[in-house]
Amino acid sequence: MYVILGGTGHVGRAVAQTVLAAEHDVTVVTRQVVAASEQRHDGVDHAAVDVNDTGTLRALFQRAKRVFVLNPPAAVSGNTDVEERKTVCSILKALRGVALEKVVVQSTYGVQPGKHCGDLGVLYELEQGAQALNVPVCIVRAAYYMSNWEEAISAVKVTGVLQTFLPPTQAFPMVAPEDVGSLAGQLLMSDVEERGIHNIEGPESYTPSDVAAVLSRLLGRAIQVQVIPQERWYETYRGNGFSKEAAQSYANMTGLFVYQHYDRPADPVRGSTSLEVCLKRYA
């Protein structure tokens, strides 16, 4: 059995579909119970498990052959630094000592040590903990998800303005989540000798102006880019329902990303999905 954490999200669903297509047994871990009709439709088993329930999670891992690990995002209304580290600790504790053939960990470009820099610090700790397990581990580091622009589309349809923290003409590596999940699924099924860090980004890099141009074509109207200056990042996050702690952490992470305080991979895996193909499903 292959166990997929986060199997109902964009990336996890693609992992599950990739593994299922190769006719392996798949169990998807969900936060809520999935209706039996949906289970039959998906062709996979679903296990409703709170990832903070280490004992139940460990029991599931003990029945598994291979595991895909994705740390679930915490609610931004709370302290994301604290809550996301709790789930990392629970997942790692549940994995320790379990006789698995292989573990694949979902991570991100720019991971680095730091207590208050969002996913960059949290996933760094997940990577370090996974690599300390006595199990072959592959780590998938993904570029900026193209699907992150989905949240802005509703407002864009109304206002014709794409608000962003990113400089409008600066190109950033981006990737479609289904390409990330496909790579992770392939690595999950690959030989145990294949391990280490695997970077992935899309066929090309894109600027926020490129995003606006794509949305202009998809929505049939002119879209303008409006950049939120750095001094307003914190208040903007707060205005979108983030707690004080989460707003500060995300503002710090945004700065590290925008100013690229990390080494860009020299030879990443290239996903095939373009920005326009990815955004078309949300527009």
Short mmCIF file of C-alpha atoms in Angstrom, two decimals:
data_model
loop_
_atom_site.label_atom_id
_atom_site.label_comp_id
_atom_site.label_asym_id
_atom_site.label_seq_id
_atom_site.Cartn_x
_atom_site.Cartn_y
_atom_site.Cartn_z
CA MET A 1 0.00 0.00 0.00
CA TYR A 2 1.12 3.53 -0.83
CA VAL A 3 0.01 6.20 1.65
CA ILE A 4 -0.44 9.77 0.38
CA LEU A 5 -0.69 12.65 2.86
CA GLY A 6 -2.61 15.63 1.50
CA GLY A 7 -4.07 13.45 -1.21
CA THR A 8 -7.12 15.62 -1.83
CA GLY A 9 -5.12 18.80 -2.62
CA HIS A 10 -3.67 19.83 -5.97
CA VAL A 11 -0.29 18.11 -5.51
CA GLY A 12 -1.38 15.12 -3.45
CA ARG A 13 -4.20 14.29 -5.87
CA ALA A 14 -1.69 14.17 -8.74
CA VAL A 15 0.58 11.90 -6.68
CA ALA A 16 -2.31 9.55 -5.99
CA GLN A 17 -3.40 9.51 -9.65
CA THR A 18 0.15 8.77 -10.82
CA VAL A 19 0.57 5.87 -8.42
CA LEU A 20 -2.94 4.57 -9.05
CA ALA A 21 -2.32 4.56 -12.81
CA ALA A 22 0.51 2.08 -12.18
CA GLU A 23 -2.04 -0.15 -10.40
CA HIS A 24 -0.66 0.17 -6.89
CA ASP A 25 -2.98 0.20 -3.87
CA VAL A 26 -3.38 3.77 -2.63
CA THR A 27 -4.62 5.16 0.66
CA VAL A 28 -5.19 8.91 0.78
CA VAL A 29 -5.07 10.62 4.18
CA THR A 30 -7.78 13.24 4.57
CA ARG A 31 -8.84 15.58 7.36
CA GLN A 32 -12.49 14.64 6.98
CA VAL A 33 -14.36 11.45 6.25
CA VAL A 34 -14.97 11.04 2.51
CA ALA A 35 -18.31 9.68 1.30
CA ALA A 36 -18.28 6.07 0.15
CA SER A 37 -19.53 7.12 -3.30
CA GLU A 38 -16.55 9.43 -3.73
CA GLN A 39 -14.18 6.68 -2.62
CA ARG A 40 -15.54 4.34 -5.27
CA HIS A 41 -15.24 7.07 -7.87
CA ASP A 42 -11.62 7.79 -7.00
CA GLY A 43 -10.67 4.14 -6.86
CA VAL A 44 -8.62 4.72 -3.72
CA ASP A 45 -9.06 4.14 -0.01
CA HIS A 46 -9.47 7.19 2.23
CA ALA A 47 -8.31 7.40 5.83
CA ALA A 48 -9.63 10.30 7.91
CA VAL A 49 -6.71 11.03 10.24
CA ASP A 50 -5.71 14.13 12.18
CA VAL A 51 -1.97 14.36 11.48
CA ASN A 52 -1.48 15.52 15.06
CA ASP A 53 -2.79 12.10 16.16
CA THR A 54 0.66 10.53 16.03
CA GLY A 55 -0.44 7.07 17.18
CA THR A 56 -3.13 6.67 14.53
CA LEU A 57 -0.82 8.06 11.86
CA ARG A 58 1.94 5.66 12.89
CA ALA A 59 -0.45 2.70 12.74
CA LEU A 60 -1.34 3.68 9.18
CA PHE A 61 2.33 4.01 8.19
CA GLN A 62 3.02 0.55 9.64
CA ARG A 63 0.61 -0.90 7.07
CA ALA A 64 2.26 1.00 4.22
CA LYS A 65 4.96 0.11 1.75
CA ARG A 66 5.86 3.68 0.71
CA VAL A 67 4.70 7.11 1.92
CA PHE A 68 4.34 10.56 0.37
CA VAL A 69 4.60 13.33 2.97
CA LEU A 70 3.08 16.78 2.58
CA ASN A 71 2.83 18.99 5.65
CA PRO A 72 -0.68 20.49 5.75
CA PRO A 73 -0.94 24.30 5.88
CA ALA A 74 -2.22 25.72 9.15
CA ALA A 75 -5.09 28.20 9.35
CA VAL A 76 -3.67 31.68 8.84
CA SER A 77 -5.94 33.01 11.59
CA GLY A 78 -3.66 31.25 14.10
CA ASN A 79 0.08 31.06 14.71
CA THR A 80 1.18 29.18 11.59
CA ASP A 81 4.81 28.87 12.73
CA VAL A 82 3.74 26.97 15.83
CA GLU A 83 0.93 24.90 14.31
CA GLU A 84 2.85 23.78 11.22
CA ARG A 85 5.80 22.70 13.33
CA LYS A 86 3.45 20.63 15.48
CA THR A 87 2.32 18.67 12.44
CA VAL A 88 5.91 18.27 11.21
CA CYS A 89 6.88 16.83 14.60
CA SER A 90 3.90 14.47 14.61
CA ILE A 91 4.59 13.20 11.08
CA LEU A 92 8.28 12.62 11.77
CA LYS A 93 7.56 10.89 15.08
CA ALA A 94 5.02 8.63 13.35
CA LEU A 95 7.60 7.70 10.69
CA ARG A 96 10.50 6.90 13.04
CA GLY A 97 11.26 3.23 13.27
CA VAL A 98 8.66 2.20 10.67
CA ALA A 99 10.04 -0.27 8.10
CA LEU A 100 9.22 1.55 4.86
CA GLU A 101 10.77 1.02 1.45
CA LYS A 102 10.77 4.72 0.63
CA VAL A 103 9.52 8.17 1.67
CA VAL A 104 8.98 11.14 -0.66
CA VAL A 105 8.77 14.58 0.96
CA GLN A 106 7.14 17.62 -0.63
CA SER A 107 9.18 20.80 -0.11
CA THR A 108 9.82 24.14 -1.77
CA TYR A 109 12.46 26.30 -3.39
CA GLY A 110 14.27 28.49 -0.89
CA VAL A 111 14.04 26.27 2.20
CA GLN A 112 16.32 27.58 4.93
CA PRO A 113 16.58 27.62 8.70
CA GLY A 114 14.46 30.25 10.41
CA LYS A 115 11.68 30.27 12.98
CA HIS A 116 9.51 32.97 11.42
CA CYS A 117 9.71 32.66 7.63
CA GLY A 118 6.70 30.52 6.83
CA ASP A 119 7.13 27.38 4.75
CA LEU A 120 10.79 28.11 4.14
CA GLY A 121 11.68 27.38 7.75
CA VAL A 122 9.02 24.75 8.45
CA LEU A 123 9.84 22.63 5.42
CA TYR A 124 13.57 22.96 6.09
CA GLU A 125 12.93 21.24 9.41
CA LEU A 126 10.77 18.60 7.72
CA GLU A 127 13.56 17.91 5.22
CA GLN A 128 16.17 17.61 7.97
CA GLY A 129 14.00 15.28 10.02
CA ALA A 130 13.15 13.06 7.05
CA GLN A 131 16.78 12.75 6.02
CA ALA A 132 17.59 11.53 9.54
CA LEU A 133 15.20 8.58 9.16
CA ASN A 134 16.67 5.17 8.43
CA VAL A 135 14.68 5.07 5.17
CA PRO A 136 15.51 6.01 1.55
CA VAL A 137 14.17 9.56 1.06
CA CYS A 138 13.47 11.70 -1.99
CA ILE A 139 12.76 15.39 -1.49
CA VAL A 140 10.80 17.29 -4.14
CA ARG A 141 11.48 21.02 -4.05
CA ALA A 142 8.93 22.90 -6.11
CA ALA A 143 9.05 26.41 -7.53
CA TYR A 144 6.25 28.92 -6.88
CA TYR A 145 2.93 27.24 -7.58
CA MET A 146 1.08 28.67 -10.57
CA SER A 147 -2.12 27.82 -8.69
CA ASN A 148 -1.27 30.48 -6.08
CA TRP A 149 -2.73 33.02 -8.52
CA GLU A 150 -6.14 31.35 -8.24
CA GLU A 151 -6.99 33.32 -5.09
CA ALA A 152 -6.59 36.62 -6.95
CA ILE A 153 -8.81 35.74 -9.92
CA SER A 154 -12.17 36.53 -8.29
CA ALA A 155 -11.04 40.08 -7.49
CA VAL A 156 -9.44 40.45 -10.91
CA LYS A 157 -12.75 39.61 -12.59
CA VAL A 158 -14.43 42.45 -10.68
CA THR A 159 -11.72 45.12 -10.65
CA GLY A 160 -9.54 44.38 -13.66
CA VAL A 161 -6.54 44.75 -11.35
CA LEU A 162 -4.06 42.05 -10.32
CA GLN A 163 -2.63 42.93 -6.92
CA THR A 164 0.71 41.32 -6.10
CA PHE A 165 3.65 41.55 -3.72
CA LEU A 166 6.02 40.68 -6.58
CA PRO A 167 7.82 43.20 -8.84
CA PRO A 168 5.85 43.29 -12.12
CA THR A 169 8.75 42.72 -14.50
CA GLN A 170 10.80 40.29 -12.39
CA ALA A 171 10.65 36.72 -13.69
CA PHE A 172 10.12 33.93 -11.16
CA PRO A 173 10.29 30.16 -11.66
CA MET A 174 6.75 28.76 -11.40
CA VAL A 175 5.30 25.28 -11.71
CA ALA A 176 1.88 23.67 -12.04
CA PRO A 177 0.97 21.52 -9.01
CA GLU A 178 0.00 18.56 -11.20
CA ASP A 179 3.53 18.47 -12.61
CA VAL A 180 4.93 18.45 -9.07
CA GLY A 181 2.60 15.63 -8.06
CA SER A 182 3.46 13.63 -11.16
CA LEU A 183 7.18 13.84 -10.38
CA ALA A 184 6.59 12.95 -6.73
CA GLY A 185 4.49 9.95 -7.75
CA GLN A 186 7.17 8.73 -10.13
CA LEU A 187 9.82 9.07 -7.42
CA LEU A 188 7.60 7.26 -4.94
CA MET A 189 7.48 4.27 -7.29
CA SER A 190 11.10 4.45 -8.41
CA ASP A 191 13.96 2.22 -7.30
CA VAL A 192 15.02 2.67 -3.67
CA GLU A 193 18.46 3.67 -4.91
CA GLU A 194 16.98 6.86 -6.34
CA ARG A 195 16.97 9.38 -3.53
CA GLY A 196 18.13 12.91 -2.70
CA ILE A 197 16.79 16.33 -3.72
CA HIS A 198 14.80 16.79 -6.93
CA ASN A 199 13.95 20.35 -8.02
CA ILE A 200 11.07 21.09 -10.37
CA GLU A 201 9.79 24.16 -12.17
CA GLY A 202 7.65 24.82 -15.22
CA PRO A 203 8.70 25.15 -18.87
CA GLU A 204 9.70 28.80 -18.33
CA SER A 205 9.74 31.58 -15.76
CA TYR A 206 7.01 34.21 -15.61
CA THR A 207 6.62 37.79 -14.37
CA PRO A 208 3.46 39.18 -12.75
CA SER A 209 3.00 41.11 -15.99
CA ASP A 210 2.98 37.77 -17.81
CA VAL A 211 0.30 36.56 -15.38
CA ALA A 212 -1.80 39.65 -16.11
CA ALA A 213 -1.40 39.09 -19.86
CA VAL A 214 -2.56 35.48 -19.52
CA LEU A 215 -5.57 36.54 -17.45
CA SER A 216 -6.37 39.26 -19.99
CA ARG A 217 -6.62 36.61 -22.70
CA LEU A 218 -8.58 34.18 -20.56
CA LEU A 219 -11.03 36.77 -19.20
CA GLY A 220 -11.35 38.82 -22.37
CA ARG A 221 -10.51 42.15 -20.73
CA ALA A 222 -7.45 44.26 -19.98
CA ILE A 223 -5.83 43.42 -16.64
CA GLN A 224 -3.47 45.85 -14.90
CA VAL A 225 -0.80 44.94 -12.33
CA GLN A 226 -0.80 46.79 -9.00
CA VAL A 227 2.21 46.16 -6.78
CA ILE A 228 1.77 46.24 -3.01
CA PRO A 229 4.88 47.97 -1.58
CA GLN A 230 6.89 46.13 1.05
CA GLU A 231 5.93 48.56 3.82
CA ARG A 232 2.30 47.44 3.32
CA TRP A 233 2.88 43.68 3.19
CA TYR A 234 2.19 43.10 6.87
CA GLU A 235 -1.02 45.18 6.94
CA THR A 236 -2.21 43.54 3.72
CA TYR A 237 -1.84 40.08 5.22
CA ARG A 238 -3.62 41.28 8.37
CA GLY A 239 -6.44 42.67 6.24
CA ASN A 240 -6.85 39.23 4.68
CA GLY A 241 -7.51 37.53 8.01
CA PHE A 242 -3.97 36.62 9.06
CA SER A 243 -3.07 36.67 12.74
CA LYS A 244 -0.27 39.01 13.83
CA GLU A 245 2.16 36.10 14.00
CA ALA A 246 1.14 34.64 10.63
CA ALA A 247 1.22 38.05 8.92
CA GLN A 248 4.76 38.70 10.14
CA SER A 249 5.93 35.22 9.15
CA TYR A 250 4.42 35.46 5.67
CA ALA A 251 5.79 38.97 5.15
CA ASN A 252 9.26 37.68 6.06
CA MET A 253 8.84 34.73 3.68
CA THR A 254 7.68 37.05 0.90
CA GLY A 255 10.80 39.17 1.30
CA LEU A 256 13.08 36.14 1.13
CA PHE A 257 11.28 34.98 -2.00
CA VAL A 258 11.16 38.33 -3.80
CA TYR A 259 14.81 39.10 -3.13
CA GLN A 260 15.75 35.48 -3.85
CA HIS A 261 17.76 34.73 -0.74
CA TYR A 262 18.52 31.23 -1.97
CA ASP A 263 20.49 29.48 -4.70
CA ARG A 264 18.37 28.75 -7.75
CA PRO A 265 18.80 25.15 -8.96
CA ALA A 266 20.99 24.89 -12.04
CA ASP A 267 19.30 21.91 -13.70
CA PRO A 268 15.72 21.38 -12.45
CA VAL A 269 13.20 18.91 -13.79
CA ARG A 270 10.93 20.78 -16.21
CA GLY A 271 7.17 20.34 -15.94
CA SER A 272 5.25 20.57 -19.21
CA THR A 273 2.24 22.64 -18.07
CA SER A 274 2.30 26.30 -19.12
CA LEU A 275 0.95 29.14 -17.01
CA GLU A 276 -1.98 29.66 -19.40
CA VAL A 277 -3.00 26.00 -19.32
CA CYS A 278 -2.85 25.99 -15.53
CA LEU A 279 -4.79 29.23 -14.99
CA LYS A 280 -7.44 28.38 -17.56
CA ARG A 281 -9.08 25.94 -15.14
CA TYR A 282 -9.50 28.68 -12.51
CA ALA A 283 -10.64 31.48 -14.82
#
